[in-house]
Amino acid sequence: MAEATSNTEISTRPHKIIAGADSFGCALKDTLVSHLRSLNIDVEDLGTSSYYSIAAEVGRRVSSEKSSDTRGLVACGTGVGVSIFANKFPGVFAATCLTPDEALNARSINNSNVLAVSGMSTSPDSAIEILNSWLDTPFKAPCPASGSKPWPEDIQSFLDNSLSEIPKIGSESQSDPDSTATCAICCLVKNRELNPIDLIPGGSMKILRESPTSAIVRFKAGSVEPAHHHTFGHDLVVLEGKKSVWNLTKKEKYDLVVGDYLFTPAGDVHRVKYYEDTEFFIKWDGKWDMFFDEDLAAAKTAVEKELDSGSS
């Protein structure tokens, strides 16, 4: 393995890896998770989900960690789709690597913190070699792209600056109040009447398409969804408002505002509180179902207790 070339280089092996895959990359992901655990690296395996939603969740989690000690591993058929989805989150540098040399370059040049691999093109043995190269290569280390020599000082300076400059790209358009005027999701629901959700007061929903199913959901400020679960995982993006989701299965809380994404796996029990009039886009596979794990009164009491403890 190449030696570090400056005292500003980031340490190599992370303490934790967050992993996930779609059905085409599941077997390879499982092989790599086992290898990581054999190296005594802590792995949080988010499992398998249809299409690329699991990659977005890995990206969101790595982004929120804000630490070089936590990286991600994603897999799909080609390794490309999961990389694109993971890269939607600030501070995530996902790279699809089909060879060990590509992994060396991705770590050296891009400080890649999410490795994307191909379940269809890469054998388990090759994938382990790729993973080892990615784990053991420091940022700015000599690599095939540098001719296996240390990077010149001007290139090292450029690489350092890229880590802070890349996340700024596109931030100007996101701060434009008119940037949502042509949002494709918002246009789908514009001028459509949403139907009340009989099971939960304050909620309404409009199905946009079937199989995979997607919908726009609205809840009035102050509404509470009692703890419940589904037989399917679902993805959501907040379009308006502010809400908190308590994943009781994982014992985690997510505070979501406009633009935030959340994936909830099938079977995970979760409770929701809406602080403002809130609208979100949601997608799931299969027919809609909802199994309650508590009643509304119990949910409101639990939410009040959580919020009181958080403010004390």
XYZ file of C-alpha atoms in Angstrom:
312
model
C 0.000 0.000 0.000
C 1.223 3.508 -0.796
C 2.508 5.633 2.062
C 0.868 8.907 3.052
C 2.508 11.907 1.409
C 1.520 14.757 3.723
C 0.431 15.326 7.277
C -2.909 16.672 6.019
C -3.945 13.330 4.570
C -7.034 11.741 6.039
C -6.590 8.465 7.924
C -7.361 5.291 6.023
C -9.658 2.647 7.453
C -12.944 3.942 8.884
C -14.371 2.749 12.175
C -17.849 2.249 10.717
C -19.428 1.365 7.383
C -23.134 1.858 6.555
C -24.155 -0.638 3.851
C -27.148 -1.278 1.615
C -28.058 -2.744 -1.770
C -30.852 -3.404 -4.196
C -31.796 -6.963 -5.211
C -29.137 -7.043 -7.966
C -26.333 -6.168 -5.564
C -27.546 -7.929 -2.435
C -25.348 -11.052 -2.656
C -22.180 -9.041 -3.301
C -23.043 -6.605 -0.515
C -23.483 -9.507 1.925
C -20.052 -10.880 0.944
C -18.401 -7.508 1.523
C -20.207 -6.945 4.816
C -18.846 -10.282 6.059
C -15.351 -9.277 4.951
C -15.605 -5.912 6.709
C -16.680 -7.596 9.940
C -13.731 -9.982 9.668
C -11.547 -6.844 9.712
C -13.259 -5.745 12.955
C -14.895 -2.775 11.233
C -18.313 -1.891 12.652
C -20.968 -2.401 9.966
C -24.549 -1.143 10.008
C -26.275 -3.187 7.329
C -29.477 -1.476 6.174
C -30.368 -4.539 4.109
C -31.947 -4.664 0.669
C -34.585 -2.475 -0.977
C -36.129 -2.277 -4.414
C -34.357 -0.061 -6.919
C -32.115 2.671 -5.456
C -33.945 3.899 -2.343
C -31.547 2.116 -0.004
C -28.609 3.958 -1.608
C -30.263 7.280 -0.866
C -30.632 6.239 2.767
C -26.949 5.263 2.949
C -26.045 8.622 1.429
C -28.249 10.495 3.879
C -26.740 8.664 6.842
C -23.137 9.220 5.741
C -23.924 12.883 5.087
C -25.421 13.338 8.553
C -22.452 11.656 10.266
C -20.058 14.392 9.039
C -17.079 12.245 10.040
C -14.321 10.567 8.070
C -14.636 7.664 10.502
C -17.953 6.671 8.891
C -18.216 5.659 5.254
C -20.757 3.877 3.074
C -20.999 0.799 0.859
C -23.714 0.420 -1.787
C -24.341 -2.153 -4.491
C -26.686 -2.613 -7.428
C -26.477 -4.335 -10.815
C -23.968 -1.897 -12.317
C -22.950 0.147 -9.275
C -23.865 3.321 -11.162
C -27.452 3.951 -10.026
C -26.676 3.590 -6.330
C -23.722 5.944 -6.743
C -25.925 8.614 -8.339
C -28.498 8.403 -5.556
C -25.953 8.427 -2.727
C -24.297 11.501 -4.240
C -27.484 13.553 -3.827
C -26.444 14.353 -0.257
C -23.946 17.052 0.816
C -20.497 15.796 1.705
C -21.000 12.413 0.035
C -18.403 11.419 -2.574
C -19.651 8.087 -3.924
C -17.606 6.359 -6.618
C -18.372 3.298 -8.719
C -15.250 1.112 -8.782
C -14.864 -1.946 -11.004
C -11.129 -2.476 -10.396
C -8.698 -1.974 -7.501
C -6.961 0.783 -9.491
C -10.245 2.691 -9.765
C -10.664 2.373 -5.990
C -7.134 3.729 -5.452
C -7.866 6.696 -7.718
C -11.256 7.377 -6.112
C -9.750 7.561 -2.646
C -6.636 9.502 -3.667
C -8.303 12.068 -5.929
C -11.896 12.313 -4.688
C -11.614 11.262 -1.035
C -14.453 8.848 -1.823
C -16.442 8.052 1.308
C -19.024 5.776 -0.328
C -17.945 2.785 -2.408
C -20.397 1.606 -5.098
C -19.914 -1.869 -6.574
C -21.496 -3.918 -9.362
C -23.298 -7.116 -8.445
C -23.495 -8.152 -12.100
C -19.942 -7.387 -13.274
C -17.756 -8.023 -10.242
C -16.902 -11.387 -8.682
C -16.753 -11.702 -4.871
C -12.956 -12.107 -4.911
C -12.474 -9.052 -7.141
C -14.894 -7.033 -5.009
C -12.876 -7.821 -1.874
C -9.704 -6.605 -3.618
C -11.513 -3.414 -4.631
C -12.813 -2.917 -1.109
C -9.380 -3.471 0.465
C -7.807 -0.924 -1.883
C -10.537 1.581 -1.059
C -10.165 1.000 2.682
C -6.386 1.241 2.761
C -5.738 4.224 0.478
C -5.452 7.680 2.090
C -6.659 10.842 0.424
C -3.933 12.274 -1.899
C -1.836 9.092 -1.733
C 0.182 8.005 -4.786
C -2.129 6.144 -7.171
C -2.257 4.958 -10.798
C -3.502 8.389 -11.919
C -0.414 10.055 -10.408
C 1.923 7.485 -11.927
C 2.222 5.942 -8.446
C 4.169 9.038 -7.400
C 3.265 11.745 -4.862
C 0.998 14.470 -6.240
C 2.721 17.830 -6.906
C 1.985 20.534 -4.330
C -0.327 22.498 -6.643
C -2.429 19.369 -7.298
C -2.560 18.578 -3.589
C -3.807 22.121 -2.926
C -6.471 21.697 -5.609
C -7.609 18.382 -4.083
C -7.819 19.926 -0.605
C -9.927 22.838 -1.856
C -12.239 20.539 -3.821
C -13.580 19.002 -0.602
C -15.105 22.320 0.451
C -15.911 23.672 -3.011
C -17.831 20.724 -4.454
C -20.678 20.791 -1.858
C -21.298 24.476 -2.703
C -22.182 23.698 -6.318
C -25.893 24.296 -6.873
C -26.448 25.968 -3.504
C -27.331 29.255 -5.201
C -30.303 27.736 -7.036
C -31.497 26.004 -3.884
C -31.707 29.365 -2.091
C -33.828 30.882 -4.896
C -37.431 31.160 -3.647
C -38.703 30.698 -7.203
C -36.714 27.480 -7.769
C -39.682 25.277 -6.715
C -42.021 26.876 -9.237
C -41.161 24.257 -11.858
C -40.692 21.328 -9.468
C -42.001 18.228 -11.291
C -43.445 16.703 -8.123
C -45.251 19.918 -7.152
C -46.729 20.190 -10.655
C -48.180 16.676 -10.364
C -50.393 17.641 -7.435
C -51.147 21.257 -8.331
C -54.902 21.922 -8.367
C -55.690 18.310 -7.407
C -58.002 17.601 -4.505
C -56.575 15.288 -1.853
C -58.777 12.725 -0.138
C -59.035 12.634 3.676
C -57.212 9.823 5.466
C -59.997 8.337 7.575
C -57.624 6.520 9.922
C -55.715 9.651 10.990
C -57.342 13.042 11.695
C -55.760 15.958 9.861
C -54.344 13.894 6.990
C -55.203 13.743 3.297
C -53.639 11.910 0.356
C -53.739 11.743 -3.433
C -52.395 8.700 -5.318
C -50.337 9.822 -8.316
C -49.541 6.452 -9.873
C -49.680 2.706 -9.168
C -46.997 -0.045 -9.091
C -44.692 1.331 -7.826
C -47.175 3.524 -6.016
C -46.528 7.183 -5.312
C -48.658 9.824 -3.625
C -48.759 13.339 -2.241
C -49.715 13.450 1.451
C -50.692 16.475 3.549
C -51.123 16.847 7.300
C -52.369 19.839 9.237
C -50.179 21.464 11.881
C -50.434 19.631 15.197
C -51.439 16.294 13.653
C -49.957 13.090 15.034
C -49.620 9.706 13.333
C -49.820 6.968 16.001
C -47.057 4.353 16.007
C -47.625 2.046 13.056
C -45.842 -0.120 10.489
C -46.270 -1.307 6.903
C -45.454 -4.497 4.994
C -43.428 -2.363 2.567
C -40.593 0.113 2.880
C -41.298 3.657 1.765
C -39.362 6.709 0.624
C -40.513 10.260 1.262
C -39.369 13.796 0.445
C -40.743 16.795 2.367
C -42.151 19.472 0.044
C -43.571 21.876 2.636
C -43.602 22.187 6.412
C -41.819 20.505 9.277
C -42.221 17.108 10.964
C -40.477 14.630 13.248
C -40.407 10.875 12.726
C -39.579 8.564 15.616
C -38.414 5.164 14.331
C -39.250 3.124 17.419
C -37.720 -0.035 15.990
C -34.311 1.593 15.531
C -34.766 4.012 18.465
C -33.911 6.993 16.248
C -35.549 10.391 15.678
C -35.507 12.292 12.385
C -36.378 16.006 12.244
C -37.412 16.750 8.667
C -37.906 20.045 6.837
C -38.345 21.053 3.190
C -36.109 18.993 0.900
C -35.275 16.293 3.439
C -35.481 12.622 2.428
C -36.229 9.599 4.607
C -36.431 5.859 3.891
C -38.332 3.707 6.400
C -37.822 -0.077 5.995
C -40.696 -2.547 5.926
C -41.879 -3.512 9.397
C -40.195 -0.605 11.217
C -42.608 0.885 13.761
C -42.689 4.692 13.516
C -44.602 7.635 14.996
C -44.921 11.100 13.413
C -45.599 14.639 14.664
C -46.387 17.586 12.337
C -45.380 21.039 13.630
C -46.636 22.980 10.588
C -48.992 22.311 7.694
C -46.830 19.745 5.926
C -46.857 18.158 2.484
C -44.620 15.332 1.290
C -44.109 12.991 -1.651
C -44.065 9.279 -0.777
C -43.312 6.139 -2.818
C -43.718 2.462 -1.980
C -44.011 -0.947 -3.660
C -47.268 -2.909 -3.470
C -50.700 -2.074 -2.086
C -51.155 0.414 0.728
C -51.514 -1.042 4.223
C -51.122 0.383 7.728
C -51.033 -1.545 11.017
C -51.352 0.522 14.190
C -49.246 -0.287 17.243
C -50.934 2.270 19.545
C -54.017 4.504 19.598
C -54.065 8.253 18.961
C -54.328 9.221 22.636
C -51.286 7.134 23.543
C -49.375 8.608 20.609
C -50.081 12.213 21.637
C -48.996 11.452 25.206
C -45.773 9.840 23.995
C -44.981 12.759 21.663
C -45.571 15.325 24.408
C -43.305 13.359 26.721
C -40.566 13.162 24.063
C -40.764 16.879 23.315
C -40.802 17.826 27.005
C -37.728 15.674 27.686
C -35.947 17.195 24.705
C -36.520 20.749 25.900
C -35.526 20.110 29.506
